[in-house]
Amino acid sequence: QVSDEETVAYIEGIAKDLQKVNGSRVVINVDVQTANGSVCFGALKAPDGRGGSVGRMPGRVNSYEGVRNVVVRVTRRDDPPPRAARAFLLSSHFDSAVSSPGASDDGVPVAVMLEALRGMVEGRIAAPIAPIVFLWNGAEETGLEGSHAFVTQHRFAATVTRFLNLESAGAGGRALLFRASRGVARAIMQ
C-alpha cells in the first residue's frame, strides 16, 4: 500500500526530472496543489425501483482539507502567448477505492499520462499544438474533491477549453467513450 503523499512525491519527482531534460521542444511547469474546500452535490431524483422517481432526495455537502493534486502544464518552446491561453486538460486520479489495489482504477491512466509527458519531453511524441495541462488529482473516490479543487482554485483551470478524463470502469471489456464535448468527440471518432 502506498500513501497519497508517496504518490504525489513520485509523480512530482518524475515531472521535475523531466523539467531538466536539455534540448526539449517543450517547456513544463510543475505545481503541487494543496487545497481545502467544499462541494455541494445538488438534490437528486429518488428512484422508485421501476425506472421512475418518487421525488427528490436532499443534496449533500462534502468538505475537504489538504487534498493534493499534481499539475503539469506543457507548452511548445516556441508557442506564441495568445495561443497559450487555450489549453487541453488530460486528467486521472491517483487514489483508489478502499477495497481495491487501484491497478485499473486508476493506476493505469496515471502511468499512461506519465509516459505521454515523458514522450513529449523526450521528443518521441510531437510537441503539442496547444498547451496541455496534465492533472493527477487526489481524493476522487471520496467525492471528486481533487477535481473540484483544481477547477475552482488552480490558476491553470481558467485556460482549459477541452478535456479528457482517463478513468477505468472495470477491469475488462472493450473501451468506451461515454462523454465528450462535440469537438473532441468528432476528433476521436475520425
PDB file of C-alpha atoms in Angstrom, residues 19-188:
ATOM      1  CA  GLN A  19      11.977  19.676 -16.473  1.00  0.00           C
ATOM      2  CA  LYS A  20      15.762  19.222 -16.528  1.00  0.00           C
ATOM      3  CA  VAL A  21      15.916  17.457 -19.914  1.00  0.00           C
ATOM      4  CA  ASN A  22      18.112  19.524 -22.235  1.00  0.00           C
ATOM      5  CA  GLY A  23      17.074  20.257 -25.802  1.00  0.00           C
ATOM      6  CA  SER A  24      13.386  19.517 -25.323  1.00  0.00           C
ATOM      7  CA  ARG A  25      10.911  21.194 -27.680  1.00  0.00           C
ATOM      8  CA  VAL A  26       8.537  21.738 -24.759  1.00  0.00           C
ATOM      9  CA  VAL A  27       8.569  23.705 -21.533  1.00  0.00           C
ATOM     10  CA  ILE A  28       6.923  22.194 -18.491  1.00  0.00           C
ATOM     11  CA  ASN A  29       5.715  23.906 -15.343  1.00  0.00           C
ATOM     12  CA  VAL A  30       5.179  21.654 -12.328  1.00  0.00           C
ATOM     13  CA  ASP A  31       2.905  22.536  -9.429  1.00  0.00           C
ATOM     14  CA  VAL A  32       1.637  20.588  -6.430  1.00  0.00           C
ATOM     15  CA  GLN A  33      -1.696  21.997  -5.335  1.00  0.00           C
ATOM     16  CA  THR A  34      -2.849  21.551  -1.752  1.00  0.00           C
ATOM     17  CA  ALA A  35      -6.429  22.679  -1.283  1.00  0.00           C
ATOM     18  CA  ASN A  36      -9.261  22.974   1.189  1.00  0.00           C
ATOM     19  CA  GLY A  37     -12.865  23.487   0.182  1.00  0.00           C
ATOM     20  CA  SER A  38     -16.323  22.056  -0.087  1.00  0.00           C
ATOM     21  CA  VAL A  39     -18.537  20.901  -2.890  1.00  0.00           C
ATOM     22  CA  CYS A  40     -22.318  20.696  -2.827  1.00  0.00           C
ATOM     23  CA  PHE A  41     -23.913  17.824  -4.671  1.00  0.00           C
ATOM     24  CA  GLY A  42     -27.405  19.023  -5.545  1.00  0.00           C
ATOM     25  CA  ALA A  43     -30.649  17.272  -4.885  1.00  0.00           C
ATOM     26  CA  LEU A  44     -31.138  14.069  -6.830  1.00  0.00           C
ATOM     27  CA  LYS A  45     -34.246  12.310  -8.060  1.00  0.00           C
ATOM     28  CA  ALA A  46     -35.125   9.440  -5.726  1.00  0.00           C
ATOM     29  CA  PRO A  47     -35.602   6.206  -7.723  1.00  0.00           C
ATOM     30  CA  ASP A  48     -38.858   4.333  -7.317  1.00  0.00           C
ATOM     31  CA  GLY A  49     -37.384   0.946  -8.330  1.00  0.00           C
ATOM     32  CA  ARG A  50     -39.394   0.839 -11.574  1.00  0.00           C
ATOM     33  CA  GLY A  51     -37.302   3.254 -13.629  1.00  0.00           C
ATOM     34  CA  GLY A  52     -39.145   6.369 -12.448  1.00  0.00           C
ATOM     35  CA  SER A  53     -38.734   8.654  -9.482  1.00  0.00           C
ATOM     36  CA  VAL A  54     -40.703   9.421  -6.334  1.00  0.00           C
ATOM     37  CA  GLY A  55     -39.452  12.930  -5.696  1.00  0.00           C
ATOM     38  CA  ARG A  56     -36.142  14.455  -4.760  1.00  0.00           C
ATOM     39  CA  MET A  57     -33.533  13.353  -2.257  1.00  0.00           C
ATOM     40  CA  PRO A  58     -31.728  16.159  -0.446  1.00  0.00           C
ATOM     41  CA  GLY A  59     -28.278  17.121  -1.660  1.00  0.00           C
ATOM     42  CA  ARG A  60     -25.140  16.820   0.400  1.00  0.00           C
ATOM     43  CA  VAL A  61     -22.109  18.937   1.122  1.00  0.00           C
ATOM     44  CA  ASN A  62     -18.704  17.308   1.048  1.00  0.00           C
ATOM     45  CA  SER A  63     -15.908  19.275   2.734  1.00  0.00           C
ATOM     46  CA  TYR A  64     -12.239  18.502   2.220  1.00  0.00           C
ATOM     47  CA  GLU A  65      -8.930  19.588   3.664  1.00  0.00           C
ATOM     48  CA  GLY A  66      -5.383  19.071   2.431  1.00  0.00           C
ATOM     49  CA  VAL A  67      -6.346  17.475  -0.883  1.00  0.00           C
ATOM     50  CA  ARG A  68      -3.321  17.288  -3.167  1.00  0.00           C
ATOM     51  CA  ASN A  69      -3.070  17.394  -6.946  1.00  0.00           C
ATOM     52  CA  VAL A  70      -0.019  17.314  -9.187  1.00  0.00           C
ATOM     53  CA  VAL A  71      -0.476  19.727 -12.097  1.00  0.00           C
ATOM     54  CA  VAL A  72       1.921  19.969 -15.046  1.00  0.00           C
ATOM     55  CA  ARG A  73       1.474  22.446 -17.894  1.00  0.00           C
ATOM     56  CA  VAL A  74       3.247  21.627 -21.158  1.00  0.00           C
ATOM     57  CA  THR A  75       3.759  24.255 -23.851  1.00  0.00           C
ATOM     58  CA  ARG A  76       5.822  24.339 -27.016  1.00  0.00           C
ATOM     59  CA  ARG A  77       9.069  26.181 -26.520  1.00  0.00           C
ATOM     60  CA  ASP A  78       8.082  28.402 -29.476  1.00  0.00           C
ATOM     61  CA  ASP A  79       4.387  28.807 -28.506  1.00  0.00           C
ATOM     62  CA  PRO A  80       3.086  32.351 -29.069  1.00  0.00           C
ATOM     63  CA  PRO A  81       1.367  33.858 -25.993  1.00  0.00           C
ATOM     64  CA  PRO A  82      -2.166  34.242 -27.471  1.00  0.00           C
ATOM     65  CA  ARG A  83      -2.337  30.534 -28.249  1.00  0.00           C
ATOM     66  CA  ALA A  84      -1.067  29.661 -24.756  1.00  0.00           C
ATOM     67  CA  ALA A  85      -4.407  30.761 -23.287  1.00  0.00           C
ATOM     68  CA  ARG A  86      -6.326  27.755 -24.698  1.00  0.00           C
ATOM     69  CA  ALA A  87      -5.272  24.509 -23.045  1.00  0.00           C
ATOM     70  CA  PHE A  88      -6.310  20.853 -23.266  1.00  0.00           C
ATOM     71  CA  LEU A  89      -6.665  19.074 -19.903  1.00  0.00           C
ATOM     72  CA  LEU A  90      -5.669  15.430 -19.513  1.00  0.00           C
ATOM     73  CA  SER A  91      -6.792  14.093 -16.133  1.00  0.00           C
ATOM     74  CA  SER A  92      -6.624  10.987 -13.956  1.00  0.00           C
ATOM     75  CA  HIS A  93      -6.711  10.302 -10.225  1.00  0.00           C
ATOM     76  CA  PHE A  94      -4.148   8.525  -8.084  1.00  0.00           C
ATOM     77  CA  ASP A  95      -6.336   7.360  -5.209  1.00  0.00           C
ATOM     78  CA  SER A  96      -8.298   4.128  -5.286  1.00  0.00           C
ATOM     79  CA  ALA A  97     -11.371   2.704  -3.629  1.00  0.00           C
ATOM     80  CA  VAL A  98     -10.672   1.369  -0.153  1.00  0.00           C
ATOM     81  CA  SER A  99     -11.223  -2.259  -1.167  1.00  0.00           C
ATOM     82  CA  SER A 100      -9.185  -2.016  -4.384  1.00  0.00           C
ATOM     83  CA  PRO A 101      -5.466  -2.236  -5.177  1.00  0.00           C
ATOM     84  CA  GLY A 102      -6.115   0.538  -7.715  1.00  0.00           C
ATOM     85  CA  ALA A 103      -4.386  -1.070 -10.694  1.00  0.00           C
ATOM     86  CA  SER A 104      -7.097  -0.301 -13.232  1.00  0.00           C
ATOM     87  CA  ASP A 105      -8.943   2.387 -11.232  1.00  0.00           C
ATOM     88  CA  ASP A 106      -6.930   4.449 -11.724  1.00  0.00           C
ATOM     89  CA  GLY A 107      -3.287   3.293 -11.772  1.00  0.00           C
ATOM     90  CA  VAL A 108      -3.095   2.524 -15.491  1.00  0.00           C
ATOM     91  CA  PRO A 109      -4.259   6.007 -16.575  1.00  0.00           C
ATOM     92  CA  VAL A 110      -1.754   7.599 -14.162  1.00  0.00           C
ATOM     93  CA  ALA A 111       1.047   5.619 -15.825  1.00  0.00           C
ATOM     94  CA  VAL A 112      -0.246   6.406 -19.328  1.00  0.00           C
ATOM     95  CA  MET A 113      -0.174  10.129 -18.530  1.00  0.00           C
ATOM     96  CA  LEU A 114       3.355   9.926 -17.100  1.00  0.00           C
ATOM     97  CA  GLU A 115       4.574   8.170 -20.243  1.00  0.00           C
ATOM     98  CA  ALA A 116       2.793  10.680 -22.506  1.00  0.00           C
ATOM     99  CA  LEU A 117       4.521  13.505 -20.621  1.00  0.00           C
ATOM    100  CA  ARG A 118       7.885  11.734 -20.878  1.00  0.00           C
ATOM    101  CA  GLY A 119       7.327  11.144 -24.619  1.00  0.00           C
ATOM    102  CA  MET A 120       6.615  14.835 -25.259  1.00  0.00           C
ATOM    103  CA  VAL A 121       9.662  15.972 -23.312  1.00  0.00           C
ATOM    104  CA  GLU A 122      11.976  13.434 -24.965  1.00  0.00           C
ATOM    105  CA  GLY A 123      10.585  14.144 -28.459  1.00  0.00           C
ATOM    106  CA  ARG A 124       9.068  10.682 -29.072  1.00  0.00           C
ATOM    107  CA  ILE A 125       5.613  12.308 -29.138  1.00  0.00           C
ATOM    108  CA  ALA A 126       5.094  15.514 -31.127  1.00  0.00           C
ATOM    109  CA  ALA A 127       5.106  18.760 -29.191  1.00  0.00           C
ATOM    110  CA  PRO A 128       1.500  19.811 -28.573  1.00  0.00           C
ATOM    111  CA  ILE A 129      -0.155  22.351 -30.857  1.00  0.00           C
ATOM    112  CA  ALA A 130      -1.885  23.931 -27.850  1.00  0.00           C
ATOM    113  CA  PRO A 131      -0.779  23.752 -24.217  1.00  0.00           C
ATOM    114  CA  ILE A 132      -1.644  20.571 -22.358  1.00  0.00           C
ATOM    115  CA  VAL A 133      -2.394  20.531 -18.641  1.00  0.00           C
ATOM    116  CA  PHE A 134      -1.750  17.156 -17.013  1.00  0.00           C
ATOM    117  CA  LEU A 135      -3.784  16.786 -13.823  1.00  0.00           C
ATOM    118  CA  TRP A 136      -3.159  13.914 -11.440  1.00  0.00           C
ATOM    119  CA  ASN A 137      -5.791  14.513  -8.800  1.00  0.00           C
ATOM    120  CA  GLY A 138      -6.314  13.113  -5.359  1.00  0.00           C
ATOM    121  CA  ALA A 139      -9.484  12.296  -3.458  1.00  0.00           C
ATOM    122  CA  GLU A 140     -11.551  11.250  -6.474  1.00  0.00           C
ATOM    123  CA  GLU A 141     -13.005   8.150  -4.836  1.00  0.00           C
ATOM    124  CA  THR A 142     -14.308  10.132  -1.858  1.00  0.00           C
ATOM    125  CA  GLY A 143     -16.331  12.649  -3.871  1.00  0.00           C
ATOM    126  CA  LEU A 144     -14.263  14.261  -6.629  1.00  0.00           C
ATOM    127  CA  GLU A 145     -12.553  16.667  -4.228  1.00  0.00           C
ATOM    128  CA  GLY A 146      -9.287  16.887  -6.194  1.00  0.00           C
ATOM    129  CA  SER A 147     -11.124  17.713  -9.411  1.00  0.00           C
ATOM    130  CA  HIS A 148     -13.233  20.291  -7.595  1.00  0.00           C
ATOM    131  CA  ALA A 149     -10.128  21.871  -6.071  1.00  0.00           C
ATOM    132  CA  PHE A 150      -8.458  22.158  -9.486  1.00  0.00           C
ATOM    133  CA  VAL A 151     -11.499  23.608 -11.268  1.00  0.00           C
ATOM    134  CA  THR A 152     -12.326  26.136  -8.537  1.00  0.00           C
ATOM    135  CA  GLN A 153      -8.887  27.091  -7.220  1.00  0.00           C
ATOM    136  CA  HIS A 154      -5.994  26.413  -9.619  1.00  0.00           C
ATOM    137  CA  ARG A 155      -4.594  29.140 -11.885  1.00  0.00           C
ATOM    138  CA  PHE A 156      -4.387  26.823 -14.916  1.00  0.00           C
ATOM    139  CA  ALA A 157      -8.097  25.900 -14.778  1.00  0.00           C
ATOM    140  CA  ALA A 158      -9.242  29.107 -16.486  1.00  0.00           C
ATOM    141  CA  THR A 159      -7.140  28.252 -19.572  1.00  0.00           C
ATOM    142  CA  VAL A 160      -8.755  24.834 -20.166  1.00  0.00           C
ATOM    143  CA  THR A 161     -11.133  24.723 -23.137  1.00  0.00           C
ATOM    144  CA  ARG A 162     -11.287  20.932 -23.677  1.00  0.00           C
ATOM    145  CA  PHE A 163     -10.513  17.918 -21.540  1.00  0.00           C
ATOM    146  CA  LEU A 164     -10.146  14.168 -21.478  1.00  0.00           C
ATOM    147  CA  ASN A 165     -10.556  12.315 -18.199  1.00  0.00           C
ATOM    148  CA  LEU A 166      -8.848   8.914 -18.171  1.00  0.00           C
ATOM    149  CA  GLU A 167     -10.859   6.632 -15.928  1.00  0.00           C
ATOM    150  CA  SER A 168     -11.360   2.939 -15.507  1.00  0.00           C
ATOM    151  CA  ALA A 169     -14.815   1.427 -15.467  1.00  0.00           C
ATOM    152  CA  GLY A 170     -13.925  -2.120 -14.510  1.00  0.00           C
ATOM    153  CA  ALA A 171     -11.032  -4.395 -15.281  1.00  0.00           C
ATOM    154  CA  GLY A 172     -12.316  -5.927 -18.510  1.00  0.00           C
ATOM    155  CA  GLY A 173     -14.375  -5.446 -21.602  1.00  0.00           C
ATOM    156  CA  ARG A 174     -13.987  -3.119 -24.534  1.00  0.00           C
ATOM    157  CA  ALA A 175     -13.024   0.551 -24.352  1.00  0.00           C
ATOM    158  CA  LEU A 176     -15.886   3.002 -24.215  1.00  0.00           C
ATOM    159  CA  LEU A 177     -16.069   6.761 -24.729  1.00  0.00           C
ATOM    160  CA  PHE A 178     -19.042   7.765 -22.622  1.00  0.00           C
ATOM    161  CA  ARG A 179     -18.891  11.565 -22.631  1.00  0.00           C
ATOM    162  CA  ALA A 180     -17.067  14.197 -24.666  1.00  0.00           C
ATOM    163  CA  SER A 181     -17.579  17.703 -25.958  1.00  0.00           C
ATOM    164  CA  ARG A 182     -18.610  17.928 -29.622  1.00  0.00           C
ATOM    165  CA  GLY A 183     -15.188  18.920 -30.978  1.00  0.00           C
ATOM    166  CA  VAL A 184     -13.326  16.261 -29.005  1.00  0.00           C
ATOM    167  CA  ALA A 185     -15.814  13.532 -29.881  1.00  0.00           C
ATOM    168  CA  ARG A 186     -15.536  14.372 -33.603  1.00  0.00           C
ATOM    169  CA  ALA A 187     -11.726  14.311 -33.450  1.00  0.00           C
ATOM    170  CA  ILE A 188     -11.621  10.992 -31.590  1.00  0.00           C
TER     171      ILE A 188
END
